[in-house]
Every structure is written in structure tokens, then in C-alpha cells.
Amino acid sequence: MLGYKMYFGVKPLLPLYVRRAVRRWFASRQRRKVGEAWYISPGSERQPEGWPGWPGGKKFAFVLTHDVEGRAGVDRCRRLMELDMKWGFRSSFNFIPEGEYRVSKELRDELTGNGFEVGVHDLRHDGRLYIGRREFAANAKQINRYLKEWGAVGFRAGFMFHNLEWLHDLEIQYDASTFDVDPFEPQPDGTGTIFPFWKDGAQDRGYVELPYTLPQDSTLFLLFGERNPDLWLRKLDWIAEHGGMALVNVHPDYLRFAGEPESYKTFPVEHYTRLLQYVNEKYGESVWRARPAEVAAFVAPLKTPAPRRTRRVCMVTYSEYLSDARVTRYAEALAQRGDHVDVLSLRQFAGAPTVEVVNKVNIIRRQSRIGKKEKGITDYLMPILSFLFSCSWWIARRHREQPYDILHIHNIPDFLVFAGVYPRITGAKIILDIHDIVPEFYSSKFDVRQGSFMVGMLKLIERISSKQADHIIISNHLWLDKYSTRTGANGRCSVFINNVNTEIFRPRPHTREDARFLIVFPGGLQWHQGLDIALRAFQRVSREAPLAEFHIYGDGNMKDQLKSLAVELGLNGKVKFFEPMPVRDIAEIMSNANLGVVPKRADSFGNEAYSTKVMEFMSLGVPVIVSETKIDRYYFNDSVVRFFESGNHDALAEAILGMVRDPESSRQMAVRASAYAAENSWERRKVDYLNLVDKLGGTNSPAPTIEISPPEPSHAY
């Protein structure tokens, strides 16, 4: 609001032609960015839930409103009233109660006596109505007094400012301060619908919202200098085709009637006359010629809900998007329901394009990671900083052109949240998604003491980063208290474990027909993952089960050491290393495995790091052996996975051989695990994430689930 305060503070000092010239310059630049079809918002034609159609089976509704802004407008009201009546229409005239003029009771009575409607237009039309909640409540009392005195039931704010929650302070049947789409308004967040809708309030109170759906006359003819009303007519036909509401706002102040001199402040009345004539000649009796109050009276009993506005979401992840199941889950859930989703990620696969669209998600790869080795802290940090600066610049430029509603930033690292600083300053909300808690991850990755200076610095960065987020998602329940207490983020956190996307990880028939017993590990190749333990266990397995093979898919700082260890253990040909693969491809590979292994160390970061691999194997119907870590004992029990003592390669070997020897027991465990995975799938939790996005974005969606109880398989299976 600071920008509004500054602008409306200096506005009285600026001549009208200066203000209009500045606005025309900005609007022209914006028009080049948004394109010529800026007046149509794809998706806004969707009918509200339970929409019954217009009264009498009419094709669409046509609604006329007139905001009277100054004395010149008051002087033209009678001529405009006569023009509307000549063409068979009745409209609403909205007057400013405490502006530069005072509307007489005689004029109001003359309008209503001829079947027109009178509404309240702001209070003073000075741009300060929504300057603060307390100020609005005080002004609302004055507005309510004028509503009662004038017998008015409708309201429209000046400059189309709006806050649909605050408007419940007004005693109105409808508000008309919004629009379906208009990127040239000071508050350009459109409703995204060409239909009226009900705005519910407390104690079964509420009002109907009537967005204008034809561009304002001032935008077309004064701002852009259009020489005819063709754009109005094109939009009208589009609305009629989809059965919506064509509501237009024409200011008498800007009309130039016959005999009046030309002026940059006005446009020929013939443009407006052409619109009325077009409606009559093309649509005749198929159109409902309605006043705003009549539309509100029709919609109020229906209580058709407010539409869910399409969101613009940008995600940032220092990973290859197609390999990161957690990020793809979120992005595809948003894109599938119609939101615009951009994902800034790394390029990890040779031949991957810089920009591509996958399942309606726009992937923008800002940096290559092909062949990069992270052997030390500098090797790890410098590419991340480069990625941060690159993403920050890209987001700032894109946000200026088409603002984002939500920035969903994924760690590691936490400070990637600063890529969304500019959008947050301008009103966007930020979700910080904690895949891994960084101080513990760093300590494990680089073998650094928890009490070291560097770990202390990471905890400070963690705390600072958390303050930049409006909401924080944490990937498991064990980290919830630790993170929220350490950062002071209590009340802003929720837990979303790596629930499996069952559209990708679903049971499917084996396509492999050979006799091999295939063991698979997909994931990061770091020390805490315990792959060296698995290799030592597999040395014994390969001797007793000669048809067994161990396939490892992934990358990380331990990869070269693990390859050397496999050679040292004489496992050439039995152990195979593969590059990371896109999520959908790795799901196919995992489904053909006989067994999955997750051998994390319990004496490291892996003790509390939730591994999505477990649930993915379970969802695919593949039995899985899991290290007995704190986190895995928290979520699973012996009925759905087979545990082994963490760090004990002999125990892991025995567990694997037990699965080889008793395939029926493995099959039964996989059946129970599949049922457990289905109960705790992404499909069950997706709605909570979508509600979180909508709540942060400001709709009336239910509040998100802040925390769910962890699954308890021991009670269910």
C-alpha cells in the first residue's frame, strides 16, 4: 500500500494530461507484452458449478453500468439515460457521494422513475478507500448511510480497487468492482470468469460479485485511442457464444455527444451507440437486458461459488526436474487443474532442451550439471550461487511482465528462497519446501562436526531463509519440531512426506523374461545412503545366488568410490552403475526389479531423512528391504517392509537371501505394502497442497491441513 499512498499523495499536483500520458506509456508497453487478445482470458468461459442458465432460457446477459466521476458526467446523465431508453435498455448510474459534485435527489428520482438503477461509487474516489482495514471500516459506515439514503443496493469502488473480504462491511446486494481480465488496472488481479458469483460471508450473509467483462470505455478509446468499438463487439460475441454476462462500464464524463467540441478527454458517443445497436440487431430477444440488481437477485439464491482463479506458479529446484519425483508431483497437480506452472531447474541429461513442456508444465533449465563433480565445498557452492543469481534475474523479468501468485522454492539449499525476493515485495507468496534439513545434510556429506563454525553458519542461513517464506513445507514429521523450533517458524509449517504419485508408480506386469534376480537402488550416491554396505552385502549374495544382479541408478560424490569398491570386491558384471533417469523411466525399471534396497546409515543424516524410494517400490508391488533407521521405523513396520540392522552388511545379505529363498513370503509382503502405499498416496494428499496454494493466493478455499498423523501400518496390516 505504500506505493498507492505515494501516488495518490502527489496525484492532485499532476495535470490530467500528464497523468494520462504516463499511464498511456505504461499501458502501451504492457499491451505489447500481453498480446492483442488481452481482453479474453482462456478458462474464464467455464460455467460455475451448478449454473442453471439465464432466466427464460436467454442466451446471455447484457448489463450496462455508468460511473459518474465529475460534474461533466452529471451534466450528461439525462442525455445518456435517454440514449439507453431509445435502444430499449435500462442501466445503473453510480454516483460518488463525497466527490467534486453532489448528486441531487431530483436526478436520482428521475433515473429510478424511468426504470434505471442508482448505485454508490466509492466514497470520495480518491484512491484511499482500501488504504487500511481500520480506515475501510470507518468509511464503510459512511457508505452504508448513503446506500440507505439513496435506496441503493450496489457498490463499485474507484479505480476498481477491491478486497472481497472487507466488502462484507457494506450492506449491499452486489459489488461490481472487479473484472474477468484487465491487465491495465492498478490492481490487475481478475476474477477469471465471465459469470457473476456469490461471495459468502459470516452468518449466512454475503453478496453477489458482478465483474465487468467488456473492457472499460476509458481503456479502449482514451488510453489506446481505438477508432471503433470492434473490440467490444468481438468480446461480446465470445461471451454470447459461451452464455456468460457481458457487463460494460461507460462513463458519461468521457462521452462526446453531438454538438460538443472534440477533446482528448472524450470519445464519440457513436462508439457506444454502435454497441447497443449491435446487441439489438444480432441478438434481439435472445439476450437478457438486465440491470445489475436484477442479476444479483437471480444469482443470490443460487449461491454459485466464486470461481477458482487460475494461478501463476513458479518453482525453483536445484535438481533435474524430470528426475525429482517430489517436484513433479506438485507441478503436475497444479498444471492438471489449469494453473500456469513454470519450473526452473538444472539440465542433467545430455540432449535435454533448455525449454520444454511436459504434461503442461513449462520446464526452463537454467544451468547444466552434466559431468559436474562435487568433491569439495567450493565445487558444491559456486554452481548453486550461479543458479541462484540466474533464477533471480529470470523470475524478476518474468514477474514484471506477468506477475506470479506463488513461488514454490525447493531446498537444497535454503537460500534459494531469495530467488523470489522481488515477487514477494510486490505481493506474491512464497512456499519454501524443505526436502532435507541443510545443517545435518552438510555435516554428513562433508564429514563436519555438528558444533563447527560452518554448521552454525548454515543454521543461521536456515533461520534467515525461513523468514522469507510465507509457508514452509517439511518432508517428514521427525524434522517438524526440530526445524520449526530452530527457526522460529511455528505456525507456518506443514508436513508433506514423499507421498507416491500413483499415476507414475503403479503396479504393472513385468516385461523382463530372463531368470535373473534383479536388485535395484535408485537415488543419490552419498555416504549416508549406505551403498558401500549394500555392495559388501551383495558380495555374499552373489556367491549364494549366482543369478542375482545389483543395478544402481544415480549420481553423487561417492560414485567413483563405489565403482572402485565393486571392482575390489570382485563384483564386475554383477553390479552395474547407471546415470540418473527421468521419473517415469525409472518407475518402469523399478517395476521390473525383484527386490528394492534402501540401506541408509542410522548413525548419520540418513537416520531421519525420509526416503521416497521405499514407498515407490511398495506402490509398484516390489518388495523392499530397509535399514532400521529412526525415520523408517516411524512410518513402516515389519508387515510391509523387511528391516535389517543398519550398518550391518551381513544382516543385509541375510535379509536379501531370505527374500530369494522364500518368494511367497516376499509376494505377500508386497501385497500388503501396495495397499499401504495406496492408502498414503499423493492422490490422498494432493488436495491439501492445492488448498494451501489457494489459501496463500487468497481464495475462499478451505484452510490447508497443517499436519497429518503419520501412518501406522502396524494397526492396519
mmCIF file of C-alpha atoms in Angstrom, residues 410-629:
data_model
loop_
_atom_site.group_PDB
_atom_site.id
_atom_site.type_symbol
_atom_site.label_atom_id
_atom_site.label_comp_id
_atom_site.label_asym_id
_atom_site.label_seq_id
_atom_site.Cartn_x
_atom_site.Cartn_y
_atom_site.Cartn_z
ATOM 1 C CA HIS A 410 12.728 -26.258 -3.099
ATOM 2 C CA ASN A 411 15.825 -26.757 -0.998
ATOM 3 C CA ILE A 412 18.691 -27.769 -1.008
ATOM 4 C CA PRO A 413 19.912 -25.049 -0.357
ATOM 5 C CA ASP A 414 17.558 -22.978 1.800
ATOM 6 C CA PHE A 415 18.841 -19.663 0.451
ATOM 7 C CA LEU A 416 17.326 -20.373 -2.969
ATOM 8 C CA VAL A 417 14.273 -18.766 -1.351
ATOM 9 C CA PHE A 418 15.876 -15.408 -2.134
ATOM 10 C CA ALA A 419 15.205 -16.023 -5.829
ATOM 11 C CA GLY A 420 11.664 -14.897 -5.028
ATOM 12 C CA VAL A 421 12.518 -11.648 -3.235
ATOM 13 C CA TYR A 422 11.235 -9.292 -5.931
ATOM 14 C CA PRO A 423 7.891 -11.091 -6.454
ATOM 15 C CA ARG A 424 7.369 -11.244 -2.683
ATOM 16 C CA ILE A 425 7.913 -7.490 -2.328
ATOM 17 C CA THR A 426 5.244 -6.960 -4.970
ATOM 18 C CA GLY A 427 2.695 -9.266 -3.336
ATOM 19 C CA ALA A 428 3.475 -12.851 -4.373
ATOM 20 C CA LYS A 429 3.588 -15.556 -1.692
ATOM 21 C CA ILE A 430 6.485 -17.929 -1.136
ATOM 22 C CA ILE A 431 6.457 -21.597 -0.148
ATOM 23 C CA LEU A 432 9.821 -22.972 0.987
ATOM 24 C CA ASP A 433 9.951 -26.749 0.636
ATOM 25 C CA ILE A 434 12.475 -28.433 2.942
ATOM 26 C CA HIS A 435 13.435 -31.689 1.233
ATOM 27 C CA ASP A 436 16.434 -32.053 3.582
ATOM 28 C CA ILE A 437 17.493 -30.017 6.608
ATOM 29 C CA VAL A 438 20.730 -28.468 5.443
ATOM 30 C CA PRO A 439 22.980 -28.324 8.559
ATOM 31 C CA GLU A 440 22.636 -32.059 9.160
ATOM 32 C CA PHE A 441 22.922 -32.858 5.459
ATOM 33 C CA TYR A 442 26.091 -30.776 5.122
ATOM 34 C CA SER A 443 27.627 -32.304 8.241
ATOM 35 C CA SER A 444 27.057 -35.795 6.848
ATOM 36 C CA LYS A 445 28.084 -35.020 3.268
ATOM 37 C CA PHE A 446 31.402 -33.341 4.142
ATOM 38 C CA ASP A 447 32.087 -35.125 7.472
ATOM 39 C CA VAL A 448 31.948 -31.905 9.527
ATOM 40 C CA ARG A 449 31.161 -31.760 13.258
ATOM 41 C CA GLN A 450 27.694 -30.503 14.221
ATOM 42 C CA GLY A 451 29.250 -27.906 16.532
ATOM 43 C CA SER A 452 31.560 -26.465 13.871
ATOM 44 C CA PHE A 453 31.513 -22.848 12.723
ATOM 45 C CA MET A 454 30.273 -23.815 9.258
ATOM 46 C CA VAL A 455 27.327 -25.790 10.595
ATOM 47 C CA GLY A 456 26.493 -22.837 12.842
ATOM 48 C CA MET A 457 26.500 -20.558 9.797
ATOM 49 C CA LEU A 458 24.172 -22.932 7.975
ATOM 50 C CA LYS A 459 21.753 -22.826 10.908
ATOM 51 C CA LEU A 460 21.825 -19.021 10.717
ATOM 52 C CA ILE A 461 21.119 -19.141 6.964
ATOM 53 C CA GLU A 462 18.356 -21.650 7.651
ATOM 54 C CA ARG A 463 16.744 -19.240 10.128
ATOM 55 C CA ILE A 464 17.073 -16.200 7.835
ATOM 56 C CA SER A 465 15.742 -18.128 4.850
ATOM 57 C CA SER A 466 12.712 -19.353 6.784
ATOM 58 C CA LYS A 467 11.684 -15.759 7.493
ATOM 59 C CA GLN A 468 11.400 -15.071 3.755
ATOM 60 C CA ALA A 469 8.719 -17.747 3.340
ATOM 61 C CA ASP A 470 5.011 -17.343 3.923
ATOM 62 C CA HIS A 471 4.678 -21.088 4.433
ATOM 63 C CA ILE A 472 7.175 -23.892 4.900
ATOM 64 C CA ILE A 473 6.698 -27.496 3.854
ATOM 65 C CA ILE A 474 8.800 -30.096 5.659
ATOM 66 C CA SER A 475 9.305 -33.577 4.265
ATOM 67 C CA ASN A 476 8.791 -35.630 7.424
ATOM 68 C CA HIS A 477 7.360 -35.455 10.911
ATOM 69 C CA LEU A 478 10.645 -36.025 12.742
ATOM 70 C CA TRP A 479 12.008 -32.770 11.335
ATOM 71 C CA LEU A 480 8.896 -30.701 12.066
ATOM 72 C CA ASP A 481 9.670 -29.837 15.695
ATOM 73 C CA LYS A 482 13.402 -29.593 15.091
ATOM 74 C CA TYR A 483 13.071 -27.187 12.178
ATOM 75 C CA SER A 484 10.207 -25.048 13.480
ATOM 76 C CA THR A 485 11.834 -24.659 16.906
ATOM 77 C CA ARG A 486 15.253 -23.884 15.462
ATOM 78 C CA THR A 487 13.928 -21.289 13.015
ATOM 79 C CA GLY A 488 11.002 -19.851 14.965
ATOM 80 C CA ALA A 489 8.650 -20.868 12.172
ATOM 81 C CA ASN A 490 5.979 -22.406 14.424
ATOM 82 C CA GLY A 491 2.535 -21.997 12.877
ATOM 83 C CA ARG A 492 3.911 -21.599 9.341
ATOM 84 C CA CYS A 493 4.906 -25.228 8.772
ATOM 85 C CA SER A 494 3.172 -28.303 7.445
ATOM 86 C CA VAL A 495 4.394 -31.823 6.706
ATOM 87 C CA PHE A 496 4.182 -33.349 3.242
ATOM 88 C CA ILE A 497 6.056 -36.622 3.146
ATOM 89 C CA ASN A 498 7.140 -38.023 -0.198
ATOM 90 C CA ASN A 499 3.743 -39.475 -0.962
ATOM 91 C CA VAL A 500 3.926 -41.559 -4.103
ATOM 92 C CA ASN A 501 2.335 -40.374 -7.317
ATOM 93 C CA THR A 502 0.348 -43.474 -8.219
ATOM 94 C CA GLU A 503 -0.140 -42.227 -11.780
ATOM 95 C CA ILE A 504 3.568 -42.928 -12.273
ATOM 96 C CA PHE A 505 4.382 -45.565 -9.640
ATOM 97 C CA ARG A 506 1.626 -48.090 -10.178
ATOM 98 C CA PRO A 507 1.683 -51.891 -10.353
ATOM 99 C CA ARG A 508 2.407 -53.157 -13.842
ATOM 100 C CA PRO A 509 3.318 -56.529 -15.354
ATOM 101 C CA HIS A 510 6.977 -57.498 -15.616
ATOM 102 C CA THR A 511 8.368 -57.070 -19.115
ATOM 103 C CA ARG A 512 11.628 -58.847 -18.251
ATOM 104 C CA GLU A 513 11.581 -62.568 -19.073
ATOM 105 C CA ASP A 514 15.095 -63.654 -18.033
ATOM 106 C CA ALA A 515 15.901 -65.693 -14.905
ATOM 107 C CA ARG A 516 17.971 -63.016 -13.149
ATOM 108 C CA PHE A 517 17.151 -61.947 -9.591
ATOM 109 C CA LEU A 518 17.402 -58.175 -10.034
ATOM 110 C CA ILE A 519 18.063 -55.879 -7.067
ATOM 111 C CA VAL A 520 17.701 -52.135 -7.702
ATOM 112 C CA PHE A 521 18.699 -48.953 -5.904
ATOM 113 C CA PRO A 522 17.670 -45.578 -7.445
ATOM 114 C CA GLY A 523 18.832 -42.373 -5.770
ATOM 115 C CA GLY A 524 21.669 -40.158 -4.606
ATOM 116 C CA LEU A 525 25.075 -41.737 -4.132
ATOM 117 C CA GLN A 526 26.124 -40.092 -0.866
ATOM 118 C CA TRP A 527 27.756 -41.663 2.175
ATOM 119 C CA HIS A 528 24.602 -41.590 4.310
ATOM 120 C CA GLN A 529 22.777 -43.709 1.709
ATOM 121 C CA GLY A 530 24.918 -46.714 2.711
ATOM 122 C CA LEU A 531 25.608 -48.081 -0.767
ATOM 123 C CA ASP A 532 29.006 -49.381 0.358
ATOM 124 C CA ILE A 533 27.160 -51.520 2.930
ATOM 125 C CA ALA A 534 24.925 -52.847 0.180
ATOM 126 C CA LEU A 535 27.905 -53.713 -2.023
ATOM 127 C CA ARG A 536 29.591 -55.664 0.767
ATOM 128 C CA ALA A 537 26.321 -57.494 1.414
ATOM 129 C CA PHE A 538 25.960 -58.277 -2.262
ATOM 130 C CA GLN A 539 29.388 -59.936 -2.343
ATOM 131 C CA ARG A 540 27.929 -62.771 -0.254
ATOM 132 C CA VAL A 541 24.579 -62.696 -2.106
ATOM 133 C CA SER A 542 26.287 -63.142 -5.474
ATOM 134 C CA ARG A 543 28.095 -66.253 -4.214
ATOM 135 C CA GLU A 544 24.927 -67.923 -2.922
ATOM 136 C CA ALA A 545 22.564 -66.607 -5.621
ATOM 137 C CA PRO A 546 24.604 -66.612 -8.840
ATOM 138 C CA LEU A 547 21.724 -65.214 -10.913
ATOM 139 C CA ALA A 548 21.495 -62.079 -8.750
ATOM 140 C CA GLU A 549 22.471 -58.672 -10.138
ATOM 141 C CA PHE A 550 22.605 -55.293 -8.404
ATOM 142 C CA HIS A 551 21.737 -52.242 -10.520
ATOM 143 C CA ILE A 552 22.425 -48.759 -9.135
ATOM 144 C CA TYR A 553 20.845 -45.685 -10.762
ATOM 145 C CA GLY A 554 22.021 -42.292 -9.603
ATOM 146 C CA ASP A 555 24.818 -39.815 -9.125
ATOM 147 C CA GLY A 556 26.698 -38.249 -6.230
ATOM 148 C CA ASN A 557 30.081 -37.639 -4.645
ATOM 149 C CA MET A 558 30.512 -41.334 -3.696
ATOM 150 C CA LYS A 559 30.050 -42.713 -7.203
ATOM 151 C CA ASP A 560 33.729 -43.182 -8.079
ATOM 152 C CA GLN A 561 34.466 -44.765 -4.683
ATOM 153 C CA LEU A 562 31.543 -47.132 -5.045
ATOM 154 C CA LYS A 563 32.702 -48.217 -8.502
ATOM 155 C CA SER A 564 36.172 -48.866 -7.119
ATOM 156 C CA LEU A 565 34.749 -50.845 -4.214
ATOM 157 C CA ALA A 566 32.688 -53.006 -6.595
ATOM 158 C CA VAL A 567 35.875 -53.839 -8.516
ATOM 159 C CA GLU A 568 37.760 -54.515 -5.281
ATOM 160 C CA LEU A 569 35.025 -56.926 -4.147
ATOM 161 C CA GLY A 570 35.153 -58.792 -7.458
ATOM 162 C CA LEU A 571 31.630 -57.797 -8.471
ATOM 163 C CA ASN A 572 32.388 -56.865 -12.063
ATOM 164 C CA GLY A 573 29.392 -57.688 -14.236
ATOM 165 C CA LYS A 574 27.239 -58.373 -11.179
ATOM 166 C CA VAL A 575 26.977 -54.712 -10.120
ATOM 167 C CA LYS A 576 26.114 -52.132 -12.758
ATOM 168 C CA PHE A 577 26.035 -48.351 -12.421
ATOM 169 C CA PHE A 578 23.667 -46.209 -14.489
ATOM 170 C CA GLU A 579 23.102 -42.482 -14.843
ATOM 171 C CA PRO A 580 20.046 -40.858 -13.221
ATOM 172 C CA MET A 581 16.877 -41.162 -15.269
ATOM 173 C CA PRO A 582 13.582 -39.278 -15.554
ATOM 174 C CA VAL A 583 10.972 -40.311 -13.012
ATOM 175 C CA ARG A 584 8.715 -42.092 -15.472
ATOM 176 C CA ASP A 585 11.613 -44.075 -16.919
ATOM 177 C CA ILE A 586 12.972 -45.110 -13.534
ATOM 178 C CA ALA A 587 9.488 -46.250 -12.480
ATOM 179 C CA GLU A 588 9.462 -48.684 -15.396
ATOM 180 C CA ILE A 589 12.899 -50.002 -14.421
ATOM 181 C CA MET A 590 11.977 -50.367 -10.742
ATOM 182 C CA SER A 591 8.809 -52.259 -11.633
ATOM 183 C CA ASN A 592 10.924 -54.951 -13.320
ATOM 184 C CA ALA A 593 13.055 -55.483 -10.218
ATOM 185 C CA ASN A 594 12.672 -58.493 -7.928
ATOM 186 C CA LEU A 595 13.755 -56.508 -4.915
ATOM 187 C CA GLY A 596 14.476 -52.934 -3.854
ATOM 188 C CA VAL A 597 17.034 -51.966 -1.194
ATOM 189 C CA VAL A 598 17.306 -48.785 0.892
ATOM 190 C CA PRO A 599 20.473 -49.314 3.008
ATOM 191 C CA LYS A 600 20.781 -45.907 4.763
ATOM 192 C CA ARG A 601 23.061 -45.426 7.758
ATOM 193 C CA ALA A 602 21.314 -44.908 11.091
ATOM 194 C CA ASP A 603 24.357 -43.155 12.568
ATOM 195 C CA SER A 604 24.175 -40.275 10.082
ATOM 196 C CA PHE A 605 21.859 -37.854 8.333
ATOM 197 C CA GLY A 606 20.060 -40.876 6.883
ATOM 198 C CA ASN A 607 18.639 -41.765 10.308
ATOM 199 C CA GLU A 608 15.987 -39.013 9.973
ATOM 200 C CA ALA A 609 15.893 -38.487 6.193
ATOM 201 C CA TYR A 610 12.712 -39.931 4.708
ATOM 202 C CA SER A 611 13.392 -41.856 1.508
ATOM 203 C CA THR A 612 10.671 -41.781 -1.144
ATOM 204 C CA LYS A 613 12.232 -44.905 -2.699
ATOM 205 C CA VAL A 614 10.595 -47.076 -0.058
ATOM 206 C CA MET A 615 7.062 -46.000 -0.926
ATOM 207 C CA GLU A 616 7.798 -46.080 -4.651
ATOM 208 C CA PHE A 617 8.841 -49.740 -4.505
ATOM 209 C CA MET A 618 5.798 -50.509 -2.368
ATOM 210 C CA SER A 619 3.452 -48.773 -4.802
ATOM 211 C CA LEU A 620 4.954 -50.723 -7.720
ATOM 212 C CA GLY A 621 4.367 -54.007 -5.891
ATOM 213 C CA VAL A 622 8.101 -54.694 -5.466
ATOM 214 C CA PRO A 623 9.227 -55.976 -2.046
ATOM 215 C CA VAL A 624 11.776 -53.748 -0.343
ATOM 216 C CA ILE A 625 14.465 -54.210 2.308
ATOM 217 C CA VAL A 626 15.018 -51.162 4.517
ATOM 218 C CA SER A 627 17.681 -50.186 7.013
ATOM 219 C CA GLU A 628 16.333 -49.937 10.545
ATOM 220 C CA THR A 629 16.559 -46.158 10.876
#
